mmCIF file with all atom_site columns, C-alpha atoms in Angstrom:
data_model
loop_
_atom_site.group_PDB
_atom_site.id
_atom_site.type_symbol
_atom_site.label_atom_id
_atom_site.label_alt_id
_atom_site.label_comp_id
_atom_site.label_asym_id
_atom_site.label_entity_id
_atom_site.label_seq_id
_atom_site.pdbx_PDB_ins_code
_atom_site.Cartn_x
_atom_site.Cartn_y
_atom_site.Cartn_z
_atom_site.occupancy
_atom_site.B_iso_or_equiv
_atom_site.pdbx_formal_charge
_atom_site.auth_seq_id
_atom_site.auth_comp_id
_atom_site.auth_asym_id
_atom_site.auth_atom_id
_atom_site.pdbx_PDB_model_num
ATOM 1   C CA . MET A 1 1   ? -1.088  -4.434  -26.106 1.00 0.00 ? 8   MET A CA 1
ATOM 2   C CA . SER A 1 2   ? -0.282  -1.649  -23.640 1.00 0.00 ? 9   SER A CA 1
ATOM 3   C CA . ALA A 1 3   ? 3.115   -1.259  -22.022 1.00 0.00 ? 10  ALA A CA 1
ATOM 4   C CA . LYS A 1 4   ? 1.697   -1.915  -18.552 1.00 0.00 ? 11  LYS A CA 1
ATOM 5   C CA . ARG A 1 5   ? 0.120   -5.266  -19.454 1.00 0.00 ? 12  ARG A CA 1
ATOM 6   C CA . ASN A 1 6   ? 3.374   -7.210  -19.225 1.00 0.00 ? 13  ASN A CA 1
ATOM 7   C CA . ALA A 1 7   ? 4.653   -5.412  -16.149 1.00 0.00 ? 14  ALA A CA 1
ATOM 8   C CA . PRO A 1 8   ? 5.408   -7.708  -13.200 1.00 0.00 ? 15  PRO A CA 1
ATOM 9   C CA . GLY A 1 9   ? 2.565   -7.676  -10.691 1.00 0.00 ? 16  GLY A CA 1
ATOM 10  C CA . ALA A 1 10  ? 0.152   -5.919  -13.075 1.00 0.00 ? 17  ALA A CA 1
ATOM 11  C CA . THR A 1 11  ? -3.310  -7.411  -13.416 1.00 0.00 ? 18  THR A CA 1
ATOM 12  C CA . GLY A 1 12  ? -3.332  -9.740  -16.367 1.00 0.00 ? 19  GLY A CA 1
ATOM 13  C CA . ALA A 1 13  ? 0.461   -9.915  -16.546 1.00 0.00 ? 20  ALA A CA 1
ATOM 14  C CA . LEU A 1 14  ? 1.558   -12.742 -18.795 1.00 0.00 ? 21  LEU A CA 1
ATOM 15  C CA . GLU A 1 15  ? 4.595   -13.655 -16.697 1.00 0.00 ? 22  GLU A CA 1
ATOM 16  C CA . ASP A 1 16  ? 2.596   -13.674 -13.459 1.00 0.00 ? 23  ASP A CA 1
ATOM 17  C CA . ARG A 1 17  ? -0.300  -15.895 -14.461 1.00 0.00 ? 24  ARG A CA 1
ATOM 18  C CA . LEU A 1 18  ? -0.962  -18.997 -12.436 1.00 0.00 ? 25  LEU A CA 1
ATOM 19  C CA . ASP A 1 19  ? -0.041  -21.974 -14.651 1.00 0.00 ? 26  ASP A CA 1
ATOM 20  C CA . GLY A 1 20  ? -0.298  -19.760 -17.702 1.00 0.00 ? 27  GLY A CA 1
ATOM 21  C CA . GLY A 1 21  ? -3.871  -18.798 -16.780 1.00 0.00 ? 28  GLY A CA 1
ATOM 22  C CA . SER A 1 22  ? -5.326  -21.925 -18.336 1.00 0.00 ? 29  SER A CA 1
ATOM 23  C CA . SER A 1 23  ? -7.317  -23.004 -15.301 1.00 0.00 ? 30  SER A CA 1
ATOM 24  C CA . ASN A 1 24  ? -10.237 -20.962 -14.038 1.00 0.00 ? 31  ASN A CA 1
ATOM 25  C CA . THR A 1 25  ? -10.723 -22.705 -10.697 1.00 0.00 ? 32  THR A CA 1
ATOM 26  C CA . VAL A 1 26  ? -8.459  -23.271 -7.741  1.00 0.00 ? 33  VAL A CA 1
ATOM 27  C CA . PRO A 1 27  ? -9.517  -25.784 -5.092  1.00 0.00 ? 34  PRO A CA 1
ATOM 28  C CA . ASN A 1 28  ? -8.947  -24.241 -1.666  1.00 0.00 ? 35  ASN A CA 1
ATOM 29  C CA . ALA A 1 29  ? -9.709  -27.218 0.523   1.00 0.00 ? 36  ALA A CA 1
ATOM 30  C CA . THR A 1 30  ? -9.871  -30.970 0.203   1.00 0.00 ? 37  THR A CA 1
ATOM 31  C CA . ASP A 1 31  ? -12.090 -33.640 1.634   1.00 0.00 ? 38  ASP A CA 1
ATOM 32  C CA . SER A 1 32  ? -10.306 -35.272 4.587   1.00 0.00 ? 39  SER A CA 1
ATOM 33  C CA . ALA A 1 33  ? -11.571 -38.707 3.541   1.00 0.00 ? 40  ALA A CA 1
ATOM 34  C CA . HIS A 1 34  ? -10.339 -38.149 -0.028  1.00 0.00 ? 41  HIS A CA 1
ATOM 35  C CA . PRO A 1 35  ? -7.412  -35.683 0.007   1.00 0.00 ? 42  PRO A CA 1
ATOM 36  C CA . ASP A 1 36  ? -7.078  -35.848 -3.770  1.00 0.00 ? 43  ASP A CA 1
ATOM 37  C CA . ARG A 1 37  ? -10.587 -34.374 -4.266  1.00 0.00 ? 44  ARG A CA 1
ATOM 38  C CA . PRO A 1 38  ? -11.608 -30.762 -3.568  1.00 0.00 ? 45  PRO A CA 1
ATOM 39  C CA . LEU A 1 39  ? -14.494 -30.082 -1.203  1.00 0.00 ? 46  LEU A CA 1
ATOM 40  C CA . GLN A 1 40  ? -17.806 -29.987 -3.012  1.00 0.00 ? 47  GLN A CA 1
ATOM 41  C CA . ALA A 1 41  ? -20.644 -27.563 -2.441  1.00 0.00 ? 48  ALA A CA 1
ATOM 42  C CA . ALA A 1 42  ? -23.051 -28.435 0.370   1.00 0.00 ? 49  ALA A CA 1
ATOM 43  C CA . ALA A 1 43  ? -25.873 -29.164 -2.055  1.00 0.00 ? 50  ALA A CA 1
ATOM 44  C CA . GLY A 1 44  ? -23.685 -31.783 -3.727  1.00 0.00 ? 51  GLY A CA 1
ATOM 45  C CA . HIS A 1 45  ? -23.835 -30.177 -7.186  1.00 0.00 ? 52  HIS A CA 1
ATOM 46  C CA . GLY A 1 46  ? -20.168 -30.936 -7.826  1.00 0.00 ? 53  GLY A CA 1
ATOM 47  C CA . ARG A 1 47  ? -19.101 -27.253 -7.791  1.00 0.00 ? 54  ARG A CA 1
ATOM 48  C CA . ILE A 1 48  ? -15.668 -26.266 -6.531  1.00 0.00 ? 55  ILE A CA 1
ATOM 49  C CA . LEU A 1 49  ? -16.175 -23.812 -3.699  1.00 0.00 ? 56  LEU A CA 1
ATOM 50  C CA . ARG A 1 50  ? -14.077 -20.948 -5.033  1.00 0.00 ? 57  ARG A CA 1
ATOM 51  C CA . ALA A 1 51  ? -13.630 -19.962 -8.658  1.00 0.00 ? 58  ALA A CA 1
ATOM 52  C CA . VAL A 1 52  ? -10.724 -17.740 -9.662  1.00 0.00 ? 59  VAL A CA 1
ATOM 53  C CA . PRO A 1 53  ? -11.122 -15.610 -12.799 1.00 0.00 ? 60  PRO A CA 1
ATOM 54  C CA . GLU A 1 54  ? -8.962  -16.666 -15.716 1.00 0.00 ? 61  GLU A CA 1
ATOM 55  C CA . ALA A 1 55  ? -7.162  -13.307 -15.761 1.00 0.00 ? 62  ALA A CA 1
ATOM 56  C CA . ALA A 1 56  ? -6.174  -13.610 -12.081 1.00 0.00 ? 63  ALA A CA 1
ATOM 57  C CA . THR A 1 57  ? -2.469  -13.336 -11.396 1.00 0.00 ? 64  THR A CA 1
ATOM 58  C CA . ALA A 1 58  ? -0.492  -15.427 -8.953  1.00 0.00 ? 65  ALA A CA 1
ATOM 59  C CA . GLY A 1 59  ? -0.452  -12.357 -6.704  1.00 0.00 ? 66  GLY A CA 1
ATOM 60  C CA . ASP A 1 60  ? -4.266  -12.185 -6.740  1.00 0.00 ? 67  ASP A CA 1
ATOM 61  C CA . VAL A 1 61  ? -4.476  -15.844 -5.752  1.00 0.00 ? 68  VAL A CA 1
ATOM 62  C CA . THR A 1 62  ? -1.808  -15.399 -3.060  1.00 0.00 ? 69  THR A CA 1
ATOM 63  C CA . ALA A 1 63  ? -3.714  -12.482 -1.509  1.00 0.00 ? 70  ALA A CA 1
ATOM 64  C CA . LEU A 1 64  ? -6.946  -14.488 -1.595  1.00 0.00 ? 71  LEU A CA 1
ATOM 65  C CA . ARG A 1 65  ? -5.223  -17.443 0.052   1.00 0.00 ? 72  ARG A CA 1
ATOM 66  C CA . ALA A 1 66  ? -3.755  -15.264 2.831   1.00 0.00 ? 73  ALA A CA 1
ATOM 67  C CA . GLU A 1 67  ? -7.175  -13.738 3.516   1.00 0.00 ? 74  GLU A CA 1
ATOM 68  C CA . THR A 1 68  ? -8.805  -17.177 3.518   1.00 0.00 ? 75  THR A CA 1
ATOM 69  C CA . GLN A 1 69  ? -6.205  -18.520 5.948   1.00 0.00 ? 76  GLN A CA 1
ATOM 70  C CA . ILE A 1 70  ? -6.749  -15.611 8.336   1.00 0.00 ? 77  ILE A CA 1
ATOM 71  C CA . VAL A 1 71  ? -10.528 -16.150 8.204   1.00 0.00 ? 78  VAL A CA 1
ATOM 72  C CA . ALA A 1 72  ? -9.954  -19.862 8.911   1.00 0.00 ? 79  ALA A CA 1
ATOM 73  C CA . LEU A 1 73  ? -7.939  -18.942 12.018  1.00 0.00 ? 80  LEU A CA 1
ATOM 74  C CA . GLY A 1 74  ? -11.052 -17.300 13.468  1.00 0.00 ? 81  GLY A CA 1
ATOM 75  C CA . VAL A 1 75  ? -9.311  -14.152 14.720  1.00 0.00 ? 82  VAL A CA 1
ATOM 76  C CA . ASP A 1 76  ? -10.516 -10.606 14.149  1.00 0.00 ? 83  ASP A CA 1
ATOM 77  C CA . ASP A 1 77  ? -7.555  -8.590  15.394  1.00 0.00 ? 84  ASP A CA 1
ATOM 78  C CA . TRP A 1 78  ? -3.885  -9.146  16.143  1.00 0.00 ? 85  TRP A CA 1
ATOM 79  C CA . PRO A 1 79  ? -0.870  -7.056  17.099  1.00 0.00 ? 86  PRO A CA 1
ATOM 80  C CA . PRO A 1 80  ? 1.457   -5.841  14.349  1.00 0.00 ? 87  PRO A CA 1
ATOM 81  C CA . TYR A 1 81  ? 4.160   -8.288  13.330  1.00 0.00 ? 88  TYR A CA 1
ATOM 82  C CA . GLY A 1 82  ? 7.390   -7.693  15.259  1.00 0.00 ? 89  GLY A CA 1
ATOM 83  C CA . SER A 1 83  ? 5.773   -5.478  17.905  1.00 0.00 ? 90  SER A CA 1
ATOM 84  C CA . PRO A 1 84  ? 6.332   -6.167  21.641  1.00 0.00 ? 91  PRO A CA 1
ATOM 85  C CA . ALA A 1 85  ? 2.711   -7.389  21.901  1.00 0.00 ? 92  ALA A CA 1
ATOM 86  C CA . TRP A 1 86  ? 3.334   -9.827  19.033  1.00 0.00 ? 93  TRP A CA 1
ATOM 87  C CA . LEU A 1 87  ? 6.537   -11.064 20.674  1.00 0.00 ? 94  LEU A CA 1
ATOM 88  C CA . ARG A 1 88  ? 4.617   -11.823 23.895  1.00 0.00 ? 95  ARG A CA 1
ATOM 89  C CA . LEU A 1 89  ? 2.130   -14.079 22.057  1.00 0.00 ? 96  LEU A CA 1
ATOM 90  C CA . ASN A 1 90  ? 2.422   -17.830 22.426  1.00 0.00 ? 97  ASN A CA 1
ATOM 91  C CA . PRO A 1 91  ? 3.825   -19.236 19.148  1.00 0.00 ? 98  PRO A CA 1
ATOM 92  C CA . LYS A 1 92  ? 0.733   -21.455 18.888  1.00 0.00 ? 99  LYS A CA 1
ATOM 93  C CA . ASP A 1 93  ? -1.620  -18.462 19.216  1.00 0.00 ? 100 ASP A CA 1
ATOM 94  C CA . PRO A 1 94  ? -3.465  -18.021 15.891  1.00 0.00 ? 101 PRO A CA 1
ATOM 95  C CA . ARG A 1 95  ? -2.996  -14.252 16.196  1.00 0.00 ? 102 ARG A CA 1
ATOM 96  C CA . ALA A 1 96  ? 0.775   -14.714 15.884  1.00 0.00 ? 103 ALA A CA 1
ATOM 97  C CA . TYR A 1 97  ? 0.268   -16.559 12.585  1.00 0.00 ? 104 TYR A CA 1
ATOM 98  C CA . ALA A 1 98  ? -2.294  -13.993 11.369  1.00 0.00 ? 105 ALA A CA 1
ATOM 99  C CA . ALA A 1 99  ? 0.191   -11.162 12.016  1.00 0.00 ? 106 ALA A CA 1
ATOM 100 C CA . THR A 1 100 ? 2.900   -13.104 10.189  1.00 0.00 ? 107 THR A CA 1
ATOM 101 C CA . LEU A 1 101 ? 0.583   -13.673 7.210   1.00 0.00 ? 108 LEU A CA 1
ATOM 102 C CA . GLU A 1 102 ? -0.333  -9.984  7.133   1.00 0.00 ? 109 GLU A CA 1
ATOM 103 C CA . ALA A 1 103 ? 3.340   -8.935  7.208   1.00 0.00 ? 110 ALA A CA 1
ATOM 104 C CA . ALA A 1 104 ? 4.232   -11.417 4.475   1.00 0.00 ? 111 ALA A CA 1
ATOM 105 C CA . GLU A 1 105 ? 1.381   -10.178 2.271   1.00 0.00 ? 112 GLU A CA 1
ATOM 106 C CA . GLN A 1 106 ? 2.381   -6.536  2.797   1.00 0.00 ? 113 GLN A CA 1
ATOM 107 C CA . HIS A 1 107 ? 5.969   -7.410  1.890   1.00 0.00 ? 114 HIS A CA 1
ATOM 108 C CA . ARG A 1 108 ? 4.839   -9.312  -1.214  1.00 0.00 ? 115 ARG A CA 1
ATOM 109 C CA . ARG A 1 109 ? 2.725   -6.375  -2.378  1.00 0.00 ? 116 ARG A CA 1
ATOM 110 C CA . ALA A 1 110 ? 5.503   -3.831  -1.726  1.00 0.00 ? 117 ALA A CA 1
ATOM 111 C CA . THR A 1 111 ? 8.001   -5.990  -3.611  1.00 0.00 ? 118 THR A CA 1
ATOM 112 C CA . ALA A 1 112 ? 5.594   -6.484  -6.520  1.00 0.00 ? 119 ALA A CA 1
ATOM 113 C CA . GLU A 1 113 ? 4.985   -2.719  -6.725  1.00 0.00 ? 120 GLU A CA 1
ATOM 114 C CA . ARG A 1 114 ? 8.718   -1.986  -6.644  1.00 0.00 ? 121 ARG A CA 1
ATOM 115 C CA . LEU A 1 115 ? 9.329   -4.531  -9.432  1.00 0.00 ? 122 LEU A CA 1
ATOM 116 C CA . ARG A 1 116 ? 6.456   -3.057  -11.460 1.00 0.00 ? 123 ARG A CA 1
ATOM 117 C CA . LEU A 1 117 ? 7.848   0.463   -11.115 1.00 0.00 ? 124 LEU A CA 1
ATOM 118 C CA . ASP A 1 118 ? 11.364  -0.748  -11.999 1.00 0.00 ? 125 ASP A CA 1
ATOM 119 C CA . TRP A 1 119 ? 9.985   -2.445  -15.115 1.00 0.00 ? 126 TRP A CA 1
ATOM 120 C CA . LEU A 1 120 ? 8.022   0.691   -16.008 1.00 0.00 ? 127 LEU A CA 1
ATOM 121 C CA . MET A 1 121 ? 11.098  2.904   -15.552 1.00 0.00 ? 128 MET A CA 1
ATOM 122 C CA . ASP A 1 122 ? 13.043  0.715   -17.983 1.00 0.00 ? 129 ASP A CA 1
ATOM 123 C CA . ASN A 1 123 ? 10.259  0.323   -20.560 1.00 0.00 ? 130 ASN A CA 1
ATOM 124 C CA . ASP A 1 124 ? 8.083   3.444   -20.338 1.00 0.00 ? 131 ASP A CA 1
ATOM 125 C CA . PRO A 1 125 ? 9.909   6.273   -18.502 1.00 0.00 ? 132 PRO A CA 1
ATOM 126 C CA . VAL A 1 126 ? 7.202   8.854   -19.273 1.00 0.00 ? 133 VAL A CA 1
ATOM 127 C CA . GLU A 1 127 ? 4.490   6.742   -17.621 1.00 0.00 ? 134 GLU A CA 1
ATOM 128 C CA . TRP A 1 128 ? 6.869   5.922   -14.748 1.00 0.00 ? 135 TRP A CA 1
ATOM 129 C CA . TRP A 1 129 ? 7.498   9.645   -14.141 1.00 0.00 ? 136 TRP A CA 1
ATOM 130 C CA . ARG A 1 130 ? 3.764   10.392  -14.301 1.00 0.00 ? 137 ARG A CA 1
ATOM 131 C CA . GLU A 1 131 ? 3.041   7.707   -11.689 1.00 0.00 ? 138 GLU A CA 1
ATOM 132 C CA . ILE A 1 132 ? 5.762   8.581   -9.220  1.00 0.00 ? 139 ILE A CA 1
ATOM 133 C CA . THR A 1 133 ? 4.959   12.311  -9.337  1.00 0.00 ? 140 THR A CA 1
ATOM 134 C CA . ALA A 1 134 ? 1.160   11.959  -9.316  1.00 0.00 ? 141 ALA A CA 1
ATOM 135 C CA . ASP A 1 135 ? 0.802   12.508  -5.549  1.00 0.00 ? 142 ASP A CA 1
ATOM 136 C CA . ALA A 1 136 ? 3.183   15.471  -5.540  1.00 0.00 ? 143 ALA A CA 1
ATOM 137 C CA . ASN A 1 137 ? 1.370   17.045  -8.507  1.00 0.00 ? 144 ASN A CA 1
ATOM 138 C CA . ALA A 1 138 ? -2.010  16.577  -6.831  1.00 0.00 ? 145 ALA A CA 1
ATOM 139 C CA . TYR A 1 139 ? -0.700  18.131  -3.611  1.00 0.00 ? 146 TYR A CA 1
ATOM 140 C CA . ALA A 1 140 ? 0.828   21.060  -5.493  1.00 0.00 ? 147 ALA A CA 1
ATOM 141 C CA . GLY A 1 141 ? -2.472  21.587  -7.315  1.00 0.00 ? 148 GLY A CA 1
ATOM 142 C CA . ARG A 1 142 ? -4.314  21.792  -3.995  1.00 0.00 ? 149 ARG A CA 1
ATOM 143 C CA . GLN A 1 143 ? -1.684  24.103  -2.471  1.00 0.00 ? 150 GLN A CA 1
ATOM 144 C CA . GLY A 1 144 ? -1.176  26.378  -5.504  1.00 0.00 ? 151 GLY A CA 1
ATOM 145 C CA . HIS A 1 145 ? -3.176  29.310  -4.163  1.00 0.00 ? 152 HIS A CA 1
ATOM 146 C CA . VAL A 1 146 ? -1.402  29.123  -0.791  1.00 0.00 ? 153 VAL A CA 1
ATOM 147 C CA . ILE A 1 147 ? 2.022   28.994  -2.417  1.00 0.00 ? 154 ILE A CA 1
ATOM 148 C CA . ALA A 1 148 ? 1.182   31.844  -4.813  1.00 0.00 ? 155 ALA A CA 1
ATOM 149 C CA . ALA A 1 149 ? 0.138   34.058  -1.879  1.00 0.00 ? 156 ALA A CA 1
ATOM 150 C CA . ARG A 1 150 ? 3.489   33.619  -0.126  1.00 0.00 ? 157 ARG A CA 1
ATOM 151 C CA . ARG A 1 151 ? 6.229   36.187  -0.657  1.00 0.00 ? 158 ARG A CA 1
ATOM 152 C CA . THR A 1 152 ? 9.385   34.933  -2.313  1.00 0.00 ? 159 THR A CA 1
ATOM 153 C CA . ALA A 1 153 ? 12.776  35.198  -0.610  1.00 0.00 ? 160 ALA A CA 1
ATOM 154 C CA . GLU A 1 154 ? 13.667  38.042  -2.988  1.00 0.00 ? 161 GLU A CA 1
ATOM 155 C CA . GLU A 1 155 ? 10.492  39.943  -2.054  1.00 0.00 ? 162 GLU A CA 1
ATOM 156 C CA . ILE A 1 156 ? 11.200  39.505  1.661   1.00 0.00 ? 163 ILE A CA 1
ATOM 157 C CA . ARG A 1 157 ? 14.829  40.610  1.221   1.00 0.00 ? 164 ARG A CA 1
ATOM 158 C CA . THR A 1 158 ? 13.794  43.713  -0.782  1.00 0.00 ? 165 THR A CA 1
ATOM 159 C CA . ALA A 1 159 ? 11.182  44.693  1.815   1.00 0.00 ? 166 ALA A CA 1
ATOM 160 C CA . ARG A 1 160 ? 13.740  44.304  4.620   1.00 0.00 ? 167 ARG A CA 1
ATOM 161 C CA . ASP A 1 161 ? 16.321  46.383  2.745   1.00 0.00 ? 168 ASP A CA 1
ATOM 162 C CA . ASN A 1 162 ? 13.781  49.099  1.982   1.00 0.00 ? 169 ASN A CA 1
ATOM 163 C CA . ALA A 1 163 ? 12.692  49.222  5.632   1.00 0.00 ? 170 ALA A CA 1
ATOM 164 C CA . ASN A 1 164 ? 16.294  49.754  6.804   1.00 0.00 ? 171 ASN A CA 1
ATOM 165 C CA . ASN A 1 165 ? 17.461  52.102  4.026   1.00 0.00 ? 172 ASN A CA 1
ATOM 166 C CA . ARG A 1 166 ? 14.770  54.701  3.666   1.00 0.00 ? 173 ARG A CA 1
ATOM 167 C CA . PRO A 1 167 ? 15.623  57.835  1.706   1.00 0.00 ? 174 PRO A CA 1
ATOM 168 C CA . PRO A 1 168 ? 15.892  60.962  3.893   1.00 0.00 ? 175 PRO A CA 1
ATOM 169 C CA . HIS A 1 169 ? 12.612  62.664  4.673   1.00 0.00 ? 176 HIS A CA 1
ATOM 170 C CA . GLN A 1 170 ? 12.180  66.092  3.116   1.00 0.00 ? 177 GLN A CA 1
ATOM 171 C CA . LEU A 1 171 ? 11.169  68.516  5.847   1.00 0.00 ? 178 LEU A CA 1
ATOM 172 C CA . ARG A 1 172 ? 8.486   71.028  4.938   1.00 0.00 ? 179 ARG A CA 1
ATOM 173 C CA . ALA A 1 173 ? 6.688   73.525  7.090   1.00 0.00 ? 180 ALA A CA 1
ATOM 174 C CA . THR A 1 174 ? 2.944   73.795  6.699   1.00 0.00 ? 181 THR A CA 1
ATOM 175 C CA . ALA A 1 175 ? 1.148   77.136  6.653   1.00 0.00 ? 182 ALA A CA 1
ATOM 176 C CA . GLY A 1 176 ? -0.780  77.736  9.835   1.00 0.00 ? 183 GLY A CA 1
ATOM 177 C CA . TRP A 1 177 ? 1.454   75.456  11.871  1.00 0.00 ? 184 TRP A CA 1
ATOM 178 C CA . PRO A 1 178 ? 4.411   76.408  14.054  1.00 0.00 ? 185 PRO A CA 1
ATOM 179 C CA . PRO A 1 179 ? 7.911   76.327  12.528  1.00 0.00 ? 186 PRO A CA 1
ATOM 180 C CA . VAL A 1 180 ? 9.560   72.864  12.246  1.00 0.00 ? 187 VAL A CA 1
ATOM 181 C CA . ALA A 1 181 ? 12.819  72.245  14.187  1.00 0.00 ? 188 ALA A CA 1
ATOM 182 C CA . VAL A 1 182 ? 15.596  70.937  11.945  1.00 0.00 ? 189 VAL A CA 1
ATOM 183 C CA . PRO A 1 183 ? 17.052  67.742  13.465  1.00 0.00 ? 190 PRO A CA 1
ATOM 184 C CA . GLY A 1 184 ? 20.763  67.919  14.309  1.00 0.00 ? 191 GLY A CA 1
ATOM 185 C CA . GLN A 1 185 ? 20.822  71.727  13.949  1.00 0.00 ? 192 GLN A CA 1
ATOM 186 C CA . PRO A 1 186 ? 19.810  73.256  17.247  1.00 0.00 ? 193 PRO A CA 1
ATOM 187 C CA . GLY A 1 187 ? 18.154  76.634  16.969  1.00 0.00 ? 194 GLY A CA 1
ATOM 188 C CA . ARG A 1 188 ? 17.310  76.267  13.265  1.00 0.00 ? 195 ARG A CA 1
ATOM 189 C CA . TYR A 1 189 ? 13.639  76.198  12.260  1.00 0.00 ? 196 TYR A CA 1
ATOM 190 C CA . LEU A 1 190 ? 11.767  75.943  8.979   1.00 0.00 ? 197 LEU A CA 1
ATOM 191 C CA . THR A 1 191 ? 8.907   78.231  8.230   1.00 0.00 ? 198 THR A CA 1
ATOM 192 C CA . PRO A 1 192 ? 6.430   77.862  5.394   1.00 0.00 ? 199 PRO A CA 1
ATOM 193 C CA . GLY A 1 193 ? 8.097   78.568  2.033   1.00 0.00 ? 200 GLY A CA 1
ATOM 194 C CA . GLN A 1 194 ? 11.561  77.385  3.114   1.00 0.00 ? 201 GLN A CA 1
ATOM 195 C CA . GLU A 1 195 ? 13.075  74.045  2.076   1.00 0.00 ? 202 GLU A CA 1
ATOM 196 C CA . SER A 1 196 ? 15.113  71.829  4.381   1.00 0.00 ? 203 SER A CA 1
ATOM 197 C CA . THR A 1 197 ? 18.724  71.123  3.621   1.00 0.00 ? 204 THR A CA 1
ATOM 198 C CA . ALA A 1 198 ? 18.674  68.110  5.925   1.00 0.00 ? 205 ALA A CA 1
#
């Protein structure tokens, strides 16, 4: 059995199974004339309308139920929960309920993921570290050539220092050219064969 199998929220988690995972069907609706019986298929074959796999977790069933409820509301779009547009909706507007369901499902998933990562950190720190750094590692892998081409702070500092602290230029006269004036020494010129003392 792998370490992740018993993590909260993980698919197939033992602690998260609906009624221990012993039932493979979940009735989603009941007959209004007989509320104790699930709706049967239209052909009357006695099939329950929706079958849930045995390995489904309570979270899987909860997500399916939220999606089914939103479909039953008959709305295709709704404003985000808590937004000004959502606040302006009539409380009986099905879009208000759809937005609430969506927010609740997002919260449930975020909480389940946080609990799973907490469990993983306590029980398998190496796997936890691999998971939480996966995006950063992938990004660094894509940016490696860009980062490698950039100059480091030390390289920039050295280039700046070298630009401001150049060694003095050695003056030399070239044969066939006029004598070179020595800076800071008016009237002094270098001719070919002489070296500058500047």
